[in-house]
XYZ file of C-alpha atoms in Angstrom:
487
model
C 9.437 15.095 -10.832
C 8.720 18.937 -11.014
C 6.935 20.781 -8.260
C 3.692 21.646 -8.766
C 1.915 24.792 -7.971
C -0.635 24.260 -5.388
C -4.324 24.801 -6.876
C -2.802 24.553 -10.840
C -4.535 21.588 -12.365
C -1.892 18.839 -13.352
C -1.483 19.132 -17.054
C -1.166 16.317 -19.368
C 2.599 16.496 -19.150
C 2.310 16.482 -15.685
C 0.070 12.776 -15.625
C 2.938 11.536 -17.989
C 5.179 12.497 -15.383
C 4.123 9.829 -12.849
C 4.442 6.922 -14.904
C 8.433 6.356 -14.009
C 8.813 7.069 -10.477
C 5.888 4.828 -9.639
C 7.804 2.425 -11.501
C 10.531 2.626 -9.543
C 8.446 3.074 -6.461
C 7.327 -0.662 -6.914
C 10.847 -2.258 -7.780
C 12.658 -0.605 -5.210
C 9.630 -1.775 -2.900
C 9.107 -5.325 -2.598
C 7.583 -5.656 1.316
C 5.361 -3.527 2.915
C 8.043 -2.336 5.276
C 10.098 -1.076 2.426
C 6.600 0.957 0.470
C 6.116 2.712 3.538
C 9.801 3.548 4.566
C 10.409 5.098 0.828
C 7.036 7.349 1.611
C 8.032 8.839 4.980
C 11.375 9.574 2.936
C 9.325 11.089 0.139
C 7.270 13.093 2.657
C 10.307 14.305 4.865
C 12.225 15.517 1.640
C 8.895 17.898 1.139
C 9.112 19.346 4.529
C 7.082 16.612 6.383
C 7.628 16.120 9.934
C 7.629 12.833 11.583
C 5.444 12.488 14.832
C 5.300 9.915 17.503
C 2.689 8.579 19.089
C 4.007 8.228 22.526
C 4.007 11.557 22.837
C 2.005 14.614 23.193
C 1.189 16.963 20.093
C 0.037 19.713 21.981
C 2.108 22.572 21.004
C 4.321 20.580 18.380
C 1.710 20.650 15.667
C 0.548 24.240 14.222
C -1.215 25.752 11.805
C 0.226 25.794 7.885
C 2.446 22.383 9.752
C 3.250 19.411 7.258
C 3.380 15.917 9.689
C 3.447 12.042 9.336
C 3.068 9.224 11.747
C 3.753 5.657 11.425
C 2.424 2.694 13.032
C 4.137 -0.536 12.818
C 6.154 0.108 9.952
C 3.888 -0.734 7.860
C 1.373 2.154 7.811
C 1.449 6.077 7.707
C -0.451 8.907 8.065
C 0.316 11.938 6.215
C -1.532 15.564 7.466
C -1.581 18.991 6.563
C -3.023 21.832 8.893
C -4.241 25.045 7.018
C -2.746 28.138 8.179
C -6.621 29.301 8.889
C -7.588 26.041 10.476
C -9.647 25.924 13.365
C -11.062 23.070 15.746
C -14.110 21.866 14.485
C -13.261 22.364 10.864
C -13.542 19.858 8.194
C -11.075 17.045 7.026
C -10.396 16.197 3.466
C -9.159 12.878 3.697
C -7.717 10.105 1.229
C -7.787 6.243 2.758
C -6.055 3.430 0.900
C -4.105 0.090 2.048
C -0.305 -0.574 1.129
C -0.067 -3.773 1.938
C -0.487 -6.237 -1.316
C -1.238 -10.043 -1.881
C 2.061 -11.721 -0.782
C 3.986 -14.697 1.200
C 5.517 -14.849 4.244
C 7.942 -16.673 6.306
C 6.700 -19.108 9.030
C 7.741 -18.817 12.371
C 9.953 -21.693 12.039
C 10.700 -21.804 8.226
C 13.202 -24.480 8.123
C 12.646 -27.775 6.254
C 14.656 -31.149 6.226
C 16.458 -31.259 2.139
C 14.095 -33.628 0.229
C 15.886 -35.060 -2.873
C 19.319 -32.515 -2.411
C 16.754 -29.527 -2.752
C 16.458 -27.136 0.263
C 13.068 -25.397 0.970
C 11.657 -22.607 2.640
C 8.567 -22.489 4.766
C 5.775 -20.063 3.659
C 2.625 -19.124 4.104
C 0.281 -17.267 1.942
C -0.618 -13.886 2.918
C -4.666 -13.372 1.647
C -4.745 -14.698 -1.465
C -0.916 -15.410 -2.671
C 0.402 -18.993 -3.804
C -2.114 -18.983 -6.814
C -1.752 -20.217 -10.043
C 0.456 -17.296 -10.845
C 2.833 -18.091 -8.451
C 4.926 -20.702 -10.418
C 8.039 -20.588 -11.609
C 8.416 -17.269 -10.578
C 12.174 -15.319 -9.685
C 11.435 -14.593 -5.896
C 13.250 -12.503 -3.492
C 13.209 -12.079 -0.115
C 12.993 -9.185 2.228
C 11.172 -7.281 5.172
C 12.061 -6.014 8.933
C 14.521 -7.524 11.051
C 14.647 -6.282 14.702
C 18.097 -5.793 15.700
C 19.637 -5.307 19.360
C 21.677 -2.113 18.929
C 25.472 -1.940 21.241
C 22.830 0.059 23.464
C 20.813 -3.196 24.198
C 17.831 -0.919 22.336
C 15.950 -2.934 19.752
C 15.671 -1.423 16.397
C 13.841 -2.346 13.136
C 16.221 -2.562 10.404
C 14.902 -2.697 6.496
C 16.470 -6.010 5.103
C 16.063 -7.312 1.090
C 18.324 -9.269 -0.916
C 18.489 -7.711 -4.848
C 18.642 -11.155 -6.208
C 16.018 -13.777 -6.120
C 16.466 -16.635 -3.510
C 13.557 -19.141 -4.335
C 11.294 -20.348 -7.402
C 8.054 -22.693 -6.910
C 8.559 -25.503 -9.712
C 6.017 -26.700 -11.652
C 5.515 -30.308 -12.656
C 6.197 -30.530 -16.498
C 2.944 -31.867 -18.586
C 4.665 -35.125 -18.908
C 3.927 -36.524 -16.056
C 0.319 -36.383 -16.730
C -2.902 -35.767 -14.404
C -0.526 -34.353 -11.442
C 0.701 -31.620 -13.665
C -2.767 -30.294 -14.616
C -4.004 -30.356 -10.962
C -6.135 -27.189 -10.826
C -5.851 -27.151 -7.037
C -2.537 -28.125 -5.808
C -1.443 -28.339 -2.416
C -0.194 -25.145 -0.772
C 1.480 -26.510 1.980
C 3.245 -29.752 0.123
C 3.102 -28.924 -3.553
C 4.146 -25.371 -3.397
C 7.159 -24.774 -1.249
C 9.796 -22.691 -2.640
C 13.290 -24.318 -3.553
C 16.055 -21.981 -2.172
C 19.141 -24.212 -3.030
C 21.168 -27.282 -2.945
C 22.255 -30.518 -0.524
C 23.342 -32.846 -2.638
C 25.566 -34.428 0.627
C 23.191 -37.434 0.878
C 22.180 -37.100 4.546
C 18.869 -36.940 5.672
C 19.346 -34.165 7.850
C 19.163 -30.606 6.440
C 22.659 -28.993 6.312
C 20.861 -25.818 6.928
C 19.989 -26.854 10.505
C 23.676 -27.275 11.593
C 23.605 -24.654 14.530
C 27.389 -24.343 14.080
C 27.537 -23.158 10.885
C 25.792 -19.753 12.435
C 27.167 -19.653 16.077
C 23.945 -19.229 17.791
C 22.968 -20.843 21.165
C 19.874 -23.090 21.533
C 16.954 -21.081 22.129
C 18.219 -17.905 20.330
C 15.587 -17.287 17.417
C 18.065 -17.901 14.833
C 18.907 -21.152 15.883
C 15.482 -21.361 14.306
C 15.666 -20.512 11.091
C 17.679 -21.590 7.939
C 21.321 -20.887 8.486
C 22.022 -20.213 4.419
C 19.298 -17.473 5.221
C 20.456 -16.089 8.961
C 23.884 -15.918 7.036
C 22.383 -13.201 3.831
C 20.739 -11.372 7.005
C 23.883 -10.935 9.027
C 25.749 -9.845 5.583
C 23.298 -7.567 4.076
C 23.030 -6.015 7.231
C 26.676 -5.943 8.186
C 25.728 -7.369 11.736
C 26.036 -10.496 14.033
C 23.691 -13.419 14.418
C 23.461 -13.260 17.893
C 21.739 -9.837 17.638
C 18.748 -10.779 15.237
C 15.641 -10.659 18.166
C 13.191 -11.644 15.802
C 12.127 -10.210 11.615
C 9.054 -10.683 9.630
C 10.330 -11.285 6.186
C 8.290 -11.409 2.967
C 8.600 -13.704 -0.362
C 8.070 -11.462 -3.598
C 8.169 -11.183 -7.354
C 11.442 -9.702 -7.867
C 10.787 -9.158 -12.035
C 11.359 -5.330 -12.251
C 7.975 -3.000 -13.102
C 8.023 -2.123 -16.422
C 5.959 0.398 -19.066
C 4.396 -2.279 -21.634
C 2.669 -2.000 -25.400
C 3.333 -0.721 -28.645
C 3.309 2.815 -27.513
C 4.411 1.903 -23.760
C 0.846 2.810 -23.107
C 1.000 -0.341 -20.190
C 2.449 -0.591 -16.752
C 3.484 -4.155 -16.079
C 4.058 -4.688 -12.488
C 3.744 -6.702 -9.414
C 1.890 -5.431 -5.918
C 0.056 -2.784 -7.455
C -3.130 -3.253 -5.641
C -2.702 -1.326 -3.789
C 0.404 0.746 -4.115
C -0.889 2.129 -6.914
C -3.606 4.427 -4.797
C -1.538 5.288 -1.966
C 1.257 5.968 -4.410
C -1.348 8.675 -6.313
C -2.655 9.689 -3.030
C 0.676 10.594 -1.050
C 2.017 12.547 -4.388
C -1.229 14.297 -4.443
C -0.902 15.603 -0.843
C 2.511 16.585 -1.432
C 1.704 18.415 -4.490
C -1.417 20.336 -3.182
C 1.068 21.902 -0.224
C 3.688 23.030 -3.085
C 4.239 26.862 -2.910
C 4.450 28.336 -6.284
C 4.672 31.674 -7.702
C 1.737 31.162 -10.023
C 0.083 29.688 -7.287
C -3.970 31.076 -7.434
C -3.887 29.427 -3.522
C -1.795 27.991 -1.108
C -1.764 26.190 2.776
C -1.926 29.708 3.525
C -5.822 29.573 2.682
C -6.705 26.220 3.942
C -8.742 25.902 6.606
C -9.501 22.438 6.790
C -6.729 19.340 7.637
C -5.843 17.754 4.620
C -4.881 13.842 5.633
C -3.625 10.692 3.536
C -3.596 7.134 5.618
C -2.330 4.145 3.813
C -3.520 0.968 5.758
C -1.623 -2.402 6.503
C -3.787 -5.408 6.464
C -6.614 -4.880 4.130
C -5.985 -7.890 2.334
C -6.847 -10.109 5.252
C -9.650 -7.904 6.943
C -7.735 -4.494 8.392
C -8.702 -6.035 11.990
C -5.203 -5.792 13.552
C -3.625 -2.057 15.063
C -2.094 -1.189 11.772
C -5.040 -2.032 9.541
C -7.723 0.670 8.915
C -10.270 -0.757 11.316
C -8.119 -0.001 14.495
C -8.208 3.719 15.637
C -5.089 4.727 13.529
C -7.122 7.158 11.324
C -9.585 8.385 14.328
C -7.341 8.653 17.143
C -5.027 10.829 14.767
C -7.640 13.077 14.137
C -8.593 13.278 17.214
C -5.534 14.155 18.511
C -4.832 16.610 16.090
C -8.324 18.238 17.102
C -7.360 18.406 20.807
C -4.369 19.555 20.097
C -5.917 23.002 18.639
C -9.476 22.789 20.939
C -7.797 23.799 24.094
C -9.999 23.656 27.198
C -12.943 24.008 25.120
C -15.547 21.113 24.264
C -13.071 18.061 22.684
C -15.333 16.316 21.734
C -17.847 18.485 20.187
C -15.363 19.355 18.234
C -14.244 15.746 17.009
C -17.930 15.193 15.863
C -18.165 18.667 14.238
C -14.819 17.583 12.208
C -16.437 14.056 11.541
C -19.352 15.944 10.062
C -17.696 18.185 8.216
C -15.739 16.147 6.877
C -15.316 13.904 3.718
C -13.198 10.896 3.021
C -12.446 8.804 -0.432
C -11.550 5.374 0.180
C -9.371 4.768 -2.745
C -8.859 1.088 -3.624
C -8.045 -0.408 -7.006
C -10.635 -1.021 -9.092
C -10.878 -3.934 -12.090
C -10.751 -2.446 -15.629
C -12.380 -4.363 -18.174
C -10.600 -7.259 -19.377
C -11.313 -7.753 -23.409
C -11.619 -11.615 -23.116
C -14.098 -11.668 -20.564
C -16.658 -9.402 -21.428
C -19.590 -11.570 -20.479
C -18.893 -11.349 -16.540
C -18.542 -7.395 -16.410
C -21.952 -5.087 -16.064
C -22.968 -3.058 -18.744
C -21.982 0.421 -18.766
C -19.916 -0.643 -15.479
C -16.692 -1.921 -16.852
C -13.772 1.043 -16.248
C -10.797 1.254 -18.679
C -7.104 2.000 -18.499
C -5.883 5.567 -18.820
C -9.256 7.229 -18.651
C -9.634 8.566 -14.840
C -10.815 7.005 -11.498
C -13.401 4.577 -11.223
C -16.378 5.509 -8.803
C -16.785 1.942 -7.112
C -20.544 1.396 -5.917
C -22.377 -1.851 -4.867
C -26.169 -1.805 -3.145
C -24.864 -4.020 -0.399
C -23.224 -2.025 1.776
C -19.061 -3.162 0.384
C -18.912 0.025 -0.721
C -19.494 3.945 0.994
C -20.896 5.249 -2.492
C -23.953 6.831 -2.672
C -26.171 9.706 -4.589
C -24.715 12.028 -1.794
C -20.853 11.641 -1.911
C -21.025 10.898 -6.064
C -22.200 13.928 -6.797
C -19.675 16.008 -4.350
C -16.096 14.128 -6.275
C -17.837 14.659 -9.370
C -18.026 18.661 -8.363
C -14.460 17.887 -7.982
C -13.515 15.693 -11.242
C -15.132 19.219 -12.701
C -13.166 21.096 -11.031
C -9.962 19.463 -11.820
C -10.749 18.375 -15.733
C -10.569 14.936 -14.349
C -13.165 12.297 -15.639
C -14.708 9.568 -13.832
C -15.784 6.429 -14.400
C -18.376 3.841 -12.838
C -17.551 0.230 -11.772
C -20.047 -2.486 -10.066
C -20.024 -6.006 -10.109
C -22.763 -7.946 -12.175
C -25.737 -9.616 -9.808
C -24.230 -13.273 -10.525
C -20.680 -12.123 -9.175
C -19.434 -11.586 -5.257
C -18.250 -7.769 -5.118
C -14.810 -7.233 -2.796
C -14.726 -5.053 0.437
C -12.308 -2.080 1.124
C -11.417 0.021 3.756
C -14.199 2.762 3.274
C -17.209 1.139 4.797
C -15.620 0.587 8.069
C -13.953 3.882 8.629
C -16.532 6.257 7.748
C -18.989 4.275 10.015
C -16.496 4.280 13.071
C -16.373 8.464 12.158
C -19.838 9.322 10.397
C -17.760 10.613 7.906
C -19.356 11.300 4.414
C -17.599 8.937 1.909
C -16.801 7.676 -1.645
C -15.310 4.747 -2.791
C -13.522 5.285 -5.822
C -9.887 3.750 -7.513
C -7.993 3.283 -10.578
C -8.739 0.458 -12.473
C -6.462 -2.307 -12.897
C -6.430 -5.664 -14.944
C -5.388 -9.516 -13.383
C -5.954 -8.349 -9.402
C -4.155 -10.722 -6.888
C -2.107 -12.428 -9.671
C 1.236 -11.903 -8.846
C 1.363 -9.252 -11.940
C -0.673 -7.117 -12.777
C -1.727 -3.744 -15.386
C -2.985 -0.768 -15.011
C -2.008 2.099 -17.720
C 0.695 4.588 -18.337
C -1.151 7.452 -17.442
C -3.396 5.877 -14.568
C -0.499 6.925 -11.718
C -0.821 10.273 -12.885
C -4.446 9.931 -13.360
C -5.298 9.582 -9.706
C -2.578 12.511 -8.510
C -4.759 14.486 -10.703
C -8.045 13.555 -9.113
C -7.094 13.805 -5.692
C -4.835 16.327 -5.519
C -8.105 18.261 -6.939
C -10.079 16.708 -4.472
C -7.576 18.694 -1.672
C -7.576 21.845 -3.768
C -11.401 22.420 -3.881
C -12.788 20.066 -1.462
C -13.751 23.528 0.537
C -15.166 25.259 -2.657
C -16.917 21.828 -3.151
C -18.384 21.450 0.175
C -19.453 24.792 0.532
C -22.285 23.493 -2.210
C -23.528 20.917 0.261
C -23.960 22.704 3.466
């Protein structure tokens, strides 16, 4: 992907651009883990560097200074300080989620063989092991914590690149079973992940000797077949798995769709799709260029990207957006320039000068179900961002924070559009309400529109990757221009 200059609007080239690597982004993806892994990478090969939370930032971080933090594994912070920053200053900040609709392995996932089959134990992970979950080519893959010849224990990235299980449907001869709109989760949709066809009753899987553990080791717990692909893939011994938390995917490839390839075709993009746009945005907005009108050299404001674990199911644990990932980092970076002075009167000075979009996938009209979408509400694909609003509080939208990102939609010959749900419908929650309340931080909820959200598939457009680089990589290039109007 070419480099960008810093405050040079993307140009339709440019949008086109995006469409592949996000492509690839999701494929080469599957888990949480993995999404969040391949960013850091993205962000250190751009001259990000990686900070830890167990230690002090005072005197590490600096002015014009590129840095990332994880938490987890499974969320990051990305932050860029302006050469002219000062303490007190405002933040320009981007919040999505990167976690997506998905299963995952039960503590103890091993089953007894039930007619020669040999089955996995799952659980659904928010709204997962719906309809669109049959008969689907599913892989396997997520973090395994591994006790190093050191005796440290280290998270190691784990996936298998062929699928391992498939939930079966019941074929429409059988009658009234087969047409059951709500099957069973926990009986009628467990995942086949091989054979037994050795007539016992006991589950060949569970033979302890097959994997040389002890009793009471955790993989004495869990499907041999499986501890066996772990130990390969990872070129290790069983004895020194501590523990993993391993996901159950789509493995069917993303893929451009449509006559004119005008489609993306993909699983998980809600929401990799935003903090996809969002991290490539950063990263191009910090791009030195020769044609450059600006640079970091004339920021004076932090410019941050967090992508959240744990939306799906509520953002309530320490990775998730409603922990103090996103304050506590800006707090800290805050201290770190305040010195003795006034810390906190400085953290509420950045709060308030601040301004945050929550970006979270929005739904794009679906042509076959006009009836349940609002009038003049119903966004479309490959047309811009969709400016989410809802009276109810779900979303941070209001007169206030529309009018300031459509300053910057000007400024970046972006165009928005408007999405809210019709009176008879429930509207969805996202990560914006509860950060900027826990930072009185002006905010806007507003994402790129996708069809079929939480199926295990979904669409968005071509262009719609690019589409949101566009947008918020303007929003970092003028947010101080911008905000300048509403002082």
């Amino acid at each position: 992907m070419k480099k960008t200059p810093a405050q040079k609007n993307l140009s339709t080239a440019d949008v086109e651009s995006y469409a592949k690597p996000f492509l690839k982004f999701i494929t080469d993806n599957p888990t949480v883990f993995h999404a969040v892994d391949e960013l850091a990478k993205r962000l250190k090969s751009h001259g990000f560097t990686k900070l830890s939370s167990r230690e002090p930032w005072f005197g590490k971080i600096k002015p014009g200074g590129k840095y990332f933090i994880e938490r987890n594994g499974s969320s990051i912070i990305a932050f860029v300080i302006g050469n002219k920053y000062q303490a007190g200053n405002g933040a320009a900040v981007i919040a999505s989620h990167i976690d997506a609709v998905t299963t995952k392995l039960k503590p103890i996932p091993t089953k007894p063989t039930i007619a020669g089959y040999v089955q996995l134990g799952i659980a659904p992970y928010a709204g997962a092991l719906n309809k669109t979950w049959w008969d689907r080519d599913l892989g396997i893959g997520g973090k395994v914590l591994v006790k190093s010849s050191t005796g440290k224990i280290e998270p190691r990235l784990f996936k298998l690149d062929w699928p391992i299980a498939r939930i079966p449907t019941l074929a429409p001869h059988f009658g009234a079973p087969a047409y059951d709109p709500n099957p069973n989760p926990e009986t009628q949709m467990v995942p086949i992940i091989g054979l037994d066809n050795s007539g016992t009753e006991a589950d060949i899987s569970n033979d302890k000797s097959l994997i040389g553990c002890s009793a009471g080791a955790f993989t004495s717990t869990q499907p041999s077949r499986l501890v066996t692909a772990v130990t390969k893939e990872l070129q290790i011994k069983p004895e020194n798995i501590v523990n993993w938390e391993l996901e159950v995917f789509d493995t069917q490839p993303a893929q451009l769709g449509g006559l004119d390839k005008e489609f993306i075709f993909a699983p998980r993009i809600d929401d990799k799709l935003c903090s996809f746009a969002a991290i490539e945005a950063l990263i191009a907005s910090t791009e030195d260029s020769a044609d450059s009108t600006s640079s970091i050299d004339d920021d004076s404001i932090i410019k941050i990207v967090g992508c959240f674990d744990d939306e799906e199911i509520g953002s309530l644990l320490r990775q998730g957006a409603r922990s103090n990932f996103l304050p506590s980092t800006i707090e800290r970076i805050v201290a770190a320039f305040a010195g003795s002075l006034s810390i906190p009167e400085y953290i509420a000075q950045t709060y308030a000068n601040g301004f945050m979009i929550s970006a979270d996938v929005s739904h794009a009209v679906n042509p076959n179900y006009l009836n349940v979408y609002l009038e003049n509400h119903a966004p479309r694909l490959n047309v811009g961002v969709a400016v989410q609003a809802d009276p109810n509080g779900h979303t941070t939208t209001n007169s206030v924070s529309t009018a300031f990102l459509q300053k910057v939609a000007e400024c970046c010959d972006s165009q928005l559009q408007v999405f809210q749900i019709r009176n008879d419908s429930r509207s969805g929650g996202t990560v914006g309400p509860m950060l900027s309340s826990a930072m009185g931080m002006r905010a806007i909820d507003a994402g790129l529109p996708q069809l079929s959200m939480h199926s295990i598939r979904a669409t968005c457009g071509n262009l719609d990757p690019g589409l949101g680089v566009k947008l918020f990589k303007g929003f970092f290039d003028h947010f101080e221009a911008v905000d300048a109007q509403f002082r």
